[in-house]
Amino acid sequence: MRLRLAPVATLAVAATFASAHALAAQQSALSITAGEVVGDDRFNFMTGWAFTTSNTITVTALGLWDEGGNGLTRAYQVGIWNAGGTLRVSGTVPERESGMLIDGFRFANVGSTVLSPGSYVIGALYPDDDDRFVHEASVTMAQGITHDGGRFRFGAGFAFPTTAPNPIFEAGYFGPNFRFTTAVIPEPGTWALVGTGLLGLGGLALRRRASA
């Protein structure tokens, strides 16, 4: 005889189990409230900013500032490195209006990459000055993300932006950005409900077998 579980009980356990593994909605690491939009006339200019995350996060998209929101003139490489200079995730933000436009940034999805609590640097390669970035900006950081100052590098192509700018520029160069999710830590009561539901389903299965 095929064993069939009670639909209501099954759905209840499934819903509880799903809530225990839920992820918070995607959010951007920062949003810009004010700043000076500038460009740079030197080629192979890496610009970005250092940050610290106090939580384990999953990076889901990389982005670049799109002045005016009317699309980028070319595709741009964006990456995140750990403090030691190891590239953890990279991607290409497409030209024109192909990427997702969110709060002034054009984003492209990347494979989910988990970043443990610690220090990192995000950077983007500007091969020319066709698209500009925001300098001396007022920004709002996502909860758990701390801005640790601007970073840049000249003439090295797509490479770890190691140089911290003069203190006058500490507000950073906000060309690149990223989106992420943070795992929701289930409360003890949630796990208790999951356990109770699974035990109940196990007992139901045993009773069905005994009566078969």
PDB file of C-alpha atoms in Angstrom:
ATOM      1  CA  MET A   1       0.000   0.000   0.000  1.00  0.00           C
ATOM      2  CA  ARG A   2       1.315   3.469  -0.872  1.00  0.00           C
ATOM      3  CA  LEU A   3       1.793   5.668   2.160  1.00  0.00           C
ATOM      4  CA  ARG A   4       0.022   9.023   1.920  1.00  0.00           C
ATOM      5  CA  LEU A   5       0.666  11.742   4.494  1.00  0.00           C
ATOM      6  CA  ALA A   6      -2.026  14.112   5.653  1.00  0.00           C
ATOM      7  CA  PRO A   7      -1.874  17.129   3.305  1.00  0.00           C
ATOM      8  CA  VAL A   8      -2.480  19.739   6.021  1.00  0.00           C
ATOM      9  CA  ALA A   9       0.217  18.358   8.297  1.00  0.00           C
ATOM     10  CA  THR A  10       2.665  18.056   5.417  1.00  0.00           C
ATOM     11  CA  LEU A  11       2.083  21.614   4.274  1.00  0.00           C
ATOM     12  CA  ALA A  12       2.404  22.949   7.818  1.00  0.00           C
ATOM     13  CA  VAL A  13       5.782  21.299   8.318  1.00  0.00           C
ATOM     14  CA  ALA A  14       6.977  22.414   4.893  1.00  0.00           C
ATOM     15  CA  ALA A  15       6.007  26.010   5.596  1.00  0.00           C
ATOM     16  CA  THR A  16       7.693  25.979   8.983  1.00  0.00           C
ATOM     17  CA  PHE A  17      10.845  24.417   7.551  1.00  0.00           C
ATOM     18  CA  ALA A  18      10.935  26.993   4.764  1.00  0.00           C
ATOM     19  CA  SER A  19      10.590  29.862   7.226  1.00  0.00           C
ATOM     20  CA  ALA A  20      13.485  28.457   9.245  1.00  0.00           C
ATOM     21  CA  HIS A  21      15.716  28.688   6.160  1.00  0.00           C
ATOM     22  CA  ALA A  22      14.328  31.947   4.829  1.00  0.00           C
ATOM     23  CA  LEU A  23      16.599  34.610   3.408  1.00  0.00           C
ATOM     24  CA  ALA A  24      16.079  38.298   3.874  1.00  0.00           C
ATOM     25  CA  ALA A  25      15.131  40.186   0.737  1.00  0.00           C
ATOM     26  CA  GLN A  26      17.974  41.313  -1.487  1.00  0.00           C
ATOM     27  CA  GLN A  27      19.346  44.732  -0.609  1.00  0.00           C
ATOM     28  CA  SER A  28      22.035  47.045  -1.920  1.00  0.00           C
ATOM     29  CA  ALA A  29      25.164  47.574   0.144  1.00  0.00           C
ATOM     30  CA  LEU A  30      24.760  51.331  -0.114  1.00  0.00           C
ATOM     31  CA  SER A  31      22.540  54.045  -1.476  1.00  0.00           C
ATOM     32  CA  ILE A  32      23.674  57.554  -2.427  1.00  0.00           C
ATOM     33  CA  THR A  33      21.813  60.569  -1.070  1.00  0.00           C
ATOM     34  CA  ALA A  34      24.129  63.333  -2.367  1.00  0.00           C
ATOM     35  CA  GLY A  35      27.507  63.773  -4.006  1.00  0.00           C
ATOM     36  CA  GLU A  36      29.564  65.217  -6.831  1.00  0.00           C
ATOM     37  CA  VAL A  37      29.480  63.288 -10.102  1.00  0.00           C
ATOM     38  CA  VAL A  38      32.969  63.241 -11.617  1.00  0.00           C
ATOM     39  CA  GLY A  39      35.031  61.377 -14.211  1.00  0.00           C
ATOM     40  CA  ASP A  40      38.703  60.594 -14.700  1.00  0.00           C
ATOM     41  CA  ASP A  41      40.660  61.205 -17.900  1.00  0.00           C
ATOM     42  CA  ARG A  42      43.244  58.476 -17.196  1.00  0.00           C
ATOM     43  CA  PHE A  43      42.765  55.008 -18.677  1.00  0.00           C
ATOM     44  CA  ASN A  44      42.796  51.790 -16.632  1.00  0.00           C
ATOM     45  CA  PHE A  45      41.550  53.470 -13.503  1.00  0.00           C
ATOM     46  CA  MET A  46      40.260  51.145 -10.766  1.00  0.00           C
ATOM     47  CA  THR A  47      37.942  52.833  -8.309  1.00  0.00           C
ATOM     48  CA  GLY A  48      35.980  51.520  -5.356  1.00  0.00           C
ATOM     49  CA  TRP A  49      35.735  51.345  -1.587  1.00  0.00           C
ATOM     50  CA  ALA A  50      36.606  49.144   1.351  1.00  0.00           C
ATOM     51  CA  PHE A  51      33.982  47.729   3.659  1.00  0.00           C
ATOM     52  CA  THR A  52      33.484  45.446   6.614  1.00  0.00           C
ATOM     53  CA  THR A  53      30.553  43.086   7.038  1.00  0.00           C
ATOM     54  CA  SER A  54      29.606  42.029  10.536  1.00  0.00           C
ATOM     55  CA  ASN A  55      27.331  39.276   9.211  1.00  0.00           C
ATOM     56  CA  THR A  56      27.748  36.358   6.837  1.00  0.00           C
ATOM     57  CA  ILE A  57      26.274  37.614   3.566  1.00  0.00           C
ATOM     58  CA  THR A  58      25.612  36.164   0.117  1.00  0.00           C
ATOM     59  CA  VAL A  59      26.504  38.445  -2.774  1.00  0.00           C
ATOM     60  CA  THR A  60      23.937  38.085  -5.552  1.00  0.00           C
ATOM     61  CA  ALA A  61      24.637  40.986  -7.934  1.00  0.00           C
ATOM     62  CA  LEU A  62      27.358  43.500  -8.803  1.00  0.00           C
ATOM     63  CA  GLY A  63      26.587  46.979 -10.053  1.00  0.00           C
ATOM     64  CA  LEU A  64      27.874  50.317 -11.289  1.00  0.00           C
ATOM     65  CA  TRP A  65      26.612  53.882 -10.954  1.00  0.00           C
ATOM     66  CA  ASP A  66      24.555  54.872 -14.002  1.00  0.00           C
ATOM     67  CA  GLU A  67      24.457  58.656 -14.165  1.00  0.00           C
ATOM     68  CA  GLY A  68      21.008  59.738 -15.273  1.00  0.00           C
ATOM     69  CA  GLY A  69      19.762  56.145 -15.347  1.00  0.00           C
ATOM     70  CA  ASN A  70      19.863  56.081 -19.143  1.00  0.00           C
ATOM     71  CA  GLY A  71      22.270  53.172 -19.562  1.00  0.00           C
ATOM     72  CA  LEU A  72      26.040  52.696 -19.581  1.00  0.00           C
ATOM     73  CA  THR A  73      28.120  53.480 -22.652  1.00  0.00           C
ATOM     74  CA  ARG A  74      30.054  50.196 -22.337  1.00  0.00           C
ATOM     75  CA  ALA A  75      30.278  47.020 -20.221  1.00  0.00           C
ATOM     76  CA  TYR A  76      32.249  47.267 -16.958  1.00  0.00           C
ATOM     77  CA  GLN A  77      34.115  44.721 -14.858  1.00  0.00           C
ATOM     78  CA  VAL A  78      33.339  44.775 -11.138  1.00  0.00           C
ATOM     79  CA  GLY A  79      34.821  42.587  -8.404  1.00  0.00           C
ATOM     80  CA  ILE A  80      35.081  42.053  -4.662  1.00  0.00           C
ATOM     81  CA  TRP A  81      38.410  41.107  -3.056  1.00  0.00           C
ATOM     82  CA  ASN A  82      39.169  40.085   0.498  1.00  0.00           C
ATOM     83  CA  ALA A  83      41.595  42.195   2.550  1.00  0.00           C
ATOM     84  CA  GLY A  84      44.515  40.049   1.347  1.00  0.00           C
ATOM     85  CA  GLY A  85      43.793  40.778  -2.322  1.00  0.00           C
ATOM     86  CA  THR A  86      42.135  37.484  -3.301  1.00  0.00           C
ATOM     87  CA  LEU A  87      39.298  37.980  -5.772  1.00  0.00           C
ATOM     88  CA  ARG A  88      36.128  36.470  -4.289  1.00  0.00           C
ATOM     89  CA  VAL A  89      33.533  37.320  -6.923  1.00  0.00           C
ATOM     90  CA  SER A  90      33.504  39.241 -10.195  1.00  0.00           C
ATOM     91  CA  GLY A  91      31.112  39.999 -12.997  1.00  0.00           C
ATOM     92  CA  THR A  92      30.365  42.284 -15.916  1.00  0.00           C
ATOM     93  CA  VAL A  93      27.726  44.988 -15.790  1.00  0.00           C
ATOM     94  CA  PRO A  94      26.388  45.159 -19.355  1.00  0.00           C
ATOM     95  CA  GLU A  95      26.258  48.246 -21.547  1.00  0.00           C
ATOM     96  CA  ARG A  96      23.212  50.334 -22.307  1.00  0.00           C
ATOM     97  CA  GLU A  97      20.114  49.485 -20.253  1.00  0.00           C
ATOM     98  CA  SER A  98      20.610  45.728 -20.044  1.00  0.00           C
ATOM     99  CA  GLY A  99      21.229  45.534 -16.295  1.00  0.00           C
ATOM    100  CA  MET A 100      18.737  46.114 -13.487  1.00  0.00           C
ATOM    101  CA  LEU A 101      18.482  49.804 -12.494  1.00  0.00           C
ATOM    102  CA  ILE A 102      18.090  50.144  -8.723  1.00  0.00           C
ATOM    103  CA  ASP A 103      18.578  53.449  -6.874  1.00  0.00           C
ATOM    104  CA  GLY A 104      20.857  54.851  -9.567  1.00  0.00           C
ATOM    105  CA  PHE A 105      23.006  51.712  -9.985  1.00  0.00           C
ATOM    106  CA  ARG A 106      22.906  49.306 -12.911  1.00  0.00           C
ATOM    107  CA  PHE A 107      23.208  45.704 -11.597  1.00  0.00           C
ATOM    108  CA  ALA A 108      24.022  42.314 -13.120  1.00  0.00           C
ATOM    109  CA  ASN A 109      23.333  39.036 -11.320  1.00  0.00           C
ATOM    110  CA  VAL A 110      26.313  36.862 -10.404  1.00  0.00           C
ATOM    111  CA  GLY A 111      26.588  33.381  -8.957  1.00  0.00           C
ATOM    112  CA  SER A 112      25.821  33.459  -5.231  1.00  0.00           C
ATOM    113  CA  THR A 113      29.035  34.023  -3.275  1.00  0.00           C
ATOM    114  CA  VAL A 114      29.158  33.772   0.519  1.00  0.00           C
ATOM    115  CA  LEU A 115      31.314  36.312   2.349  1.00  0.00           C
ATOM    116  CA  SER A 116      32.155  35.623   5.976  1.00  0.00           C
ATOM    117  CA  PRO A 117      32.327  38.492   8.480  1.00  0.00           C
ATOM    118  CA  GLY A 118      35.453  40.513   7.759  1.00  0.00           C
ATOM    119  CA  SER A 119      37.015  43.206   5.568  1.00  0.00           C
ATOM    120  CA  TYR A 120      36.722  43.429   1.776  1.00  0.00           C
ATOM    121  CA  VAL A 121      37.228  45.825  -1.143  1.00  0.00           C
ATOM    122  CA  ILE A 122      34.911  46.345  -4.097  1.00  0.00           C
ATOM    123  CA  GLY A 123      36.315  47.855  -7.273  1.00  0.00           C
ATOM    124  CA  ALA A 124      35.387  48.592 -10.883  1.00  0.00           C
ATOM    125  CA  LEU A 125      37.616  49.167 -13.895  1.00  0.00           C
ATOM    126  CA  TYR A 126      37.027  52.404 -15.793  1.00  0.00           C
ATOM    127  CA  PRO A 127      38.976  51.958 -19.069  1.00  0.00           C
ATOM    128  CA  ASP A 128      37.945  55.472 -20.186  1.00  0.00           C
ATOM    129  CA  ASP A 129      35.947  58.425 -18.936  1.00  0.00           C
ATOM    130  CA  ASP A 130      32.741  57.817 -20.893  1.00  0.00           C
ATOM    131  CA  ASP A 131      30.808  56.995 -17.710  1.00  0.00           C
ATOM    132  CA  ARG A 132      31.291  58.845 -14.445  1.00  0.00           C
ATOM    133  CA  PHE A 133      31.125  57.983 -10.742  1.00  0.00           C
ATOM    134  CA  VAL A 134      30.133  59.805  -7.553  1.00  0.00           C
ATOM    135  CA  HIS A 135      32.796  61.435  -5.389  1.00  0.00           C
ATOM    136  CA  GLU A 136      32.545  62.971  -1.907  1.00  0.00           C
ATOM    137  CA  ALA A 137      29.149  61.333  -1.556  1.00  0.00           C
ATOM    138  CA  SER A 138      26.721  61.108   1.312  1.00  0.00           C
ATOM    139  CA  VAL A 139      25.712  57.474   1.527  1.00  0.00           C
ATOM    140  CA  THR A 140      23.512  55.208   3.600  1.00  0.00           C
ATOM    141  CA  MET A 141      24.997  51.783   4.262  1.00  0.00           C
ATOM    142  CA  ALA A 142      22.943  48.609   4.663  1.00  0.00           C
ATOM    143  CA  GLN A 143      22.672  47.247   8.188  1.00  0.00           C
ATOM    144  CA  GLY A 144      25.767  45.247   9.060  1.00  0.00           C
ATOM    145  CA  ILE A 145      27.920  46.868   6.326  1.00  0.00           C
ATOM    146  CA  THR A 146      30.491  49.500   7.349  1.00  0.00           C
ATOM    147  CA  HIS A 147      32.224  51.784   4.852  1.00  0.00           C
ATOM    148  CA  ASP A 148      36.000  51.841   5.433  1.00  0.00           C
ATOM    149  CA  GLY A 149      37.080  54.487   2.923  1.00  0.00           C
ATOM    150  CA  GLY A 150      37.825  54.808  -0.767  1.00  0.00           C
ATOM    151  CA  ARG A 151      40.292  52.714  -2.781  1.00  0.00           C
ATOM    152  CA  PHE A 152      41.814  53.215  -6.246  1.00  0.00           C
ATOM    153  CA  ARG A 153      44.576  52.041  -8.550  1.00  0.00           C
ATOM    154  CA  PHE A 154      46.000  53.377 -11.822  1.00  0.00           C
ATOM    155  CA  GLY A 155      47.290  51.553 -14.889  1.00  0.00           C
ATOM    156  CA  ALA A 156      46.990  47.941 -13.729  1.00  0.00           C
ATOM    157  CA  GLY A 157      43.852  46.907 -15.586  1.00  0.00           C
ATOM    158  CA  PHE A 158      41.282  44.930 -13.629  1.00  0.00           C
ATOM    159  CA  ALA A 159      43.199  44.454 -10.364  1.00  0.00           C
ATOM    160  CA  PHE A 160      42.837  44.771  -6.604  1.00  0.00           C
ATOM    161  CA  PRO A 161      42.458  48.507  -5.818  1.00  0.00           C
ATOM    162  CA  THR A 162      45.001  48.781  -3.026  1.00  0.00           C
ATOM    163  CA  THR A 163      45.586  52.507  -2.581  1.00  0.00           C
ATOM    164  CA  ALA A 164      43.724  54.536   0.008  1.00  0.00           C
ATOM    165  CA  PRO A 165      43.192  58.118  -1.162  1.00  0.00           C
ATOM    166  CA  ASN A 166      44.224  61.312   0.530  1.00  0.00           C
ATOM    167  CA  PRO A 167      42.018  61.934   3.601  1.00  0.00           C
ATOM    168  CA  ILE A 168      40.239  64.687   1.708  1.00  0.00           C
ATOM    169  CA  PHE A 169      38.795  61.956  -0.500  1.00  0.00           C
ATOM    170  CA  GLU A 170      37.914  59.560   2.315  1.00  0.00           C
ATOM    171  CA  ALA A 171      34.238  59.712   1.373  1.00  0.00           C
ATOM    172  CA  GLY A 172      35.208  57.376  -1.433  1.00  0.00           C
ATOM    173  CA  TYR A 173      34.595  56.818  -5.105  1.00  0.00           C
ATOM    174  CA  PHE A 174      31.161  55.304  -5.495  1.00  0.00           C
ATOM    175  CA  GLY A 175      31.147  53.714  -8.908  1.00  0.00           C
ATOM    176  CA  PRO A 176      30.666  50.052  -7.924  1.00  0.00           C
ATOM    177  CA  ASN A 177      28.043  48.585  -5.620  1.00  0.00           C
ATOM    178  CA  PHE A 178      26.667  45.141  -4.792  1.00  0.00           C
ATOM    179  CA  ARG A 179      23.474  43.461  -3.692  1.00  0.00           C
ATOM    180  CA  PHE A 180      23.258  40.708  -1.106  1.00  0.00           C
ATOM    181  CA  THR A 181      21.093  38.652   1.203  1.00  0.00           C
ATOM    182  CA  THR A 182      21.621  37.820   4.858  1.00  0.00           C
ATOM    183  CA  ALA A 183      20.508  34.519   6.367  1.00  0.00           C
ATOM    184  CA  VAL A 184      17.750  34.828   8.943  1.00  0.00           C
ATOM    185  CA  ILE A 185      18.692  33.039  12.165  1.00  0.00           C
ATOM    186  CA  PRO A 186      15.631  31.004  13.260  1.00  0.00           C
ATOM    187  CA  GLU A 187      14.438  31.416  16.821  1.00  0.00           C
ATOM    188  CA  PRO A 188      14.530  28.309  19.055  1.00  0.00           C
ATOM    189  CA  GLY A 189      10.739  28.106  18.920  1.00  0.00           C
ATOM    190  CA  THR A 190      10.859  27.751  15.132  1.00  0.00           C
ATOM    191  CA  TRP A 191      13.164  24.739  15.321  1.00  0.00           C
ATOM    192  CA  ALA A 192      10.927  23.260  18.021  1.00  0.00           C
ATOM    193  CA  LEU A 193       7.943  23.550  15.671  1.00  0.00           C
ATOM    194  CA  VAL A 194       9.879  21.863  12.881  1.00  0.00           C
ATOM    195  CA  GLY A 195      10.896  19.015  15.193  1.00  0.00           C
ATOM    196  CA  THR A 196       7.362  18.581  16.512  1.00  0.00           C
ATOM    197  CA  GLY A 197       5.950  18.521  12.996  1.00  0.00           C
ATOM    198  CA  LEU A 198       8.447  15.924  11.809  1.00  0.00           C
ATOM    199  CA  LEU A 199       7.773  13.725  14.842  1.00  0.00           C
ATOM    200  CA  GLY A 200       4.064  13.997  14.169  1.00  0.00           C
ATOM    201  CA  LEU A 201       4.497  12.937  10.561  1.00  0.00           C
ATOM    202  CA  GLY A 202       6.688  10.032  11.663  1.00  0.00           C
ATOM    203  CA  GLY A 203       4.013   8.840  14.079  1.00  0.00           C
ATOM    204  CA  LEU A 204       1.341   9.152  11.408  1.00  0.00           C
ATOM    205  CA  ALA A 205       3.407   7.038   9.026  1.00  0.00           C
ATOM    206  CA  LEU A 206       3.867   4.318  11.632  1.00  0.00           C
ATOM    207  CA  ARG A 207       0.132   4.196  12.358  1.00  0.00           C
ATOM    208  CA  ARG A 208      -0.666   3.930   8.669  1.00  0.00           C
ATOM    209  CA  ARG A 209       1.765   1.040   8.269  1.00  0.00           C
ATOM    210  CA  ALA A 210       0.373  -0.749  11.328  1.00  0.00           C
ATOM    211  CA  SER A 211      -3.181  -0.511   9.982  1.00  0.00           C
ATOM    212  CA  ALA A 212      -2.203  -1.532   6.436  1.00  0.00           C
TER     213      ALA A 212
END
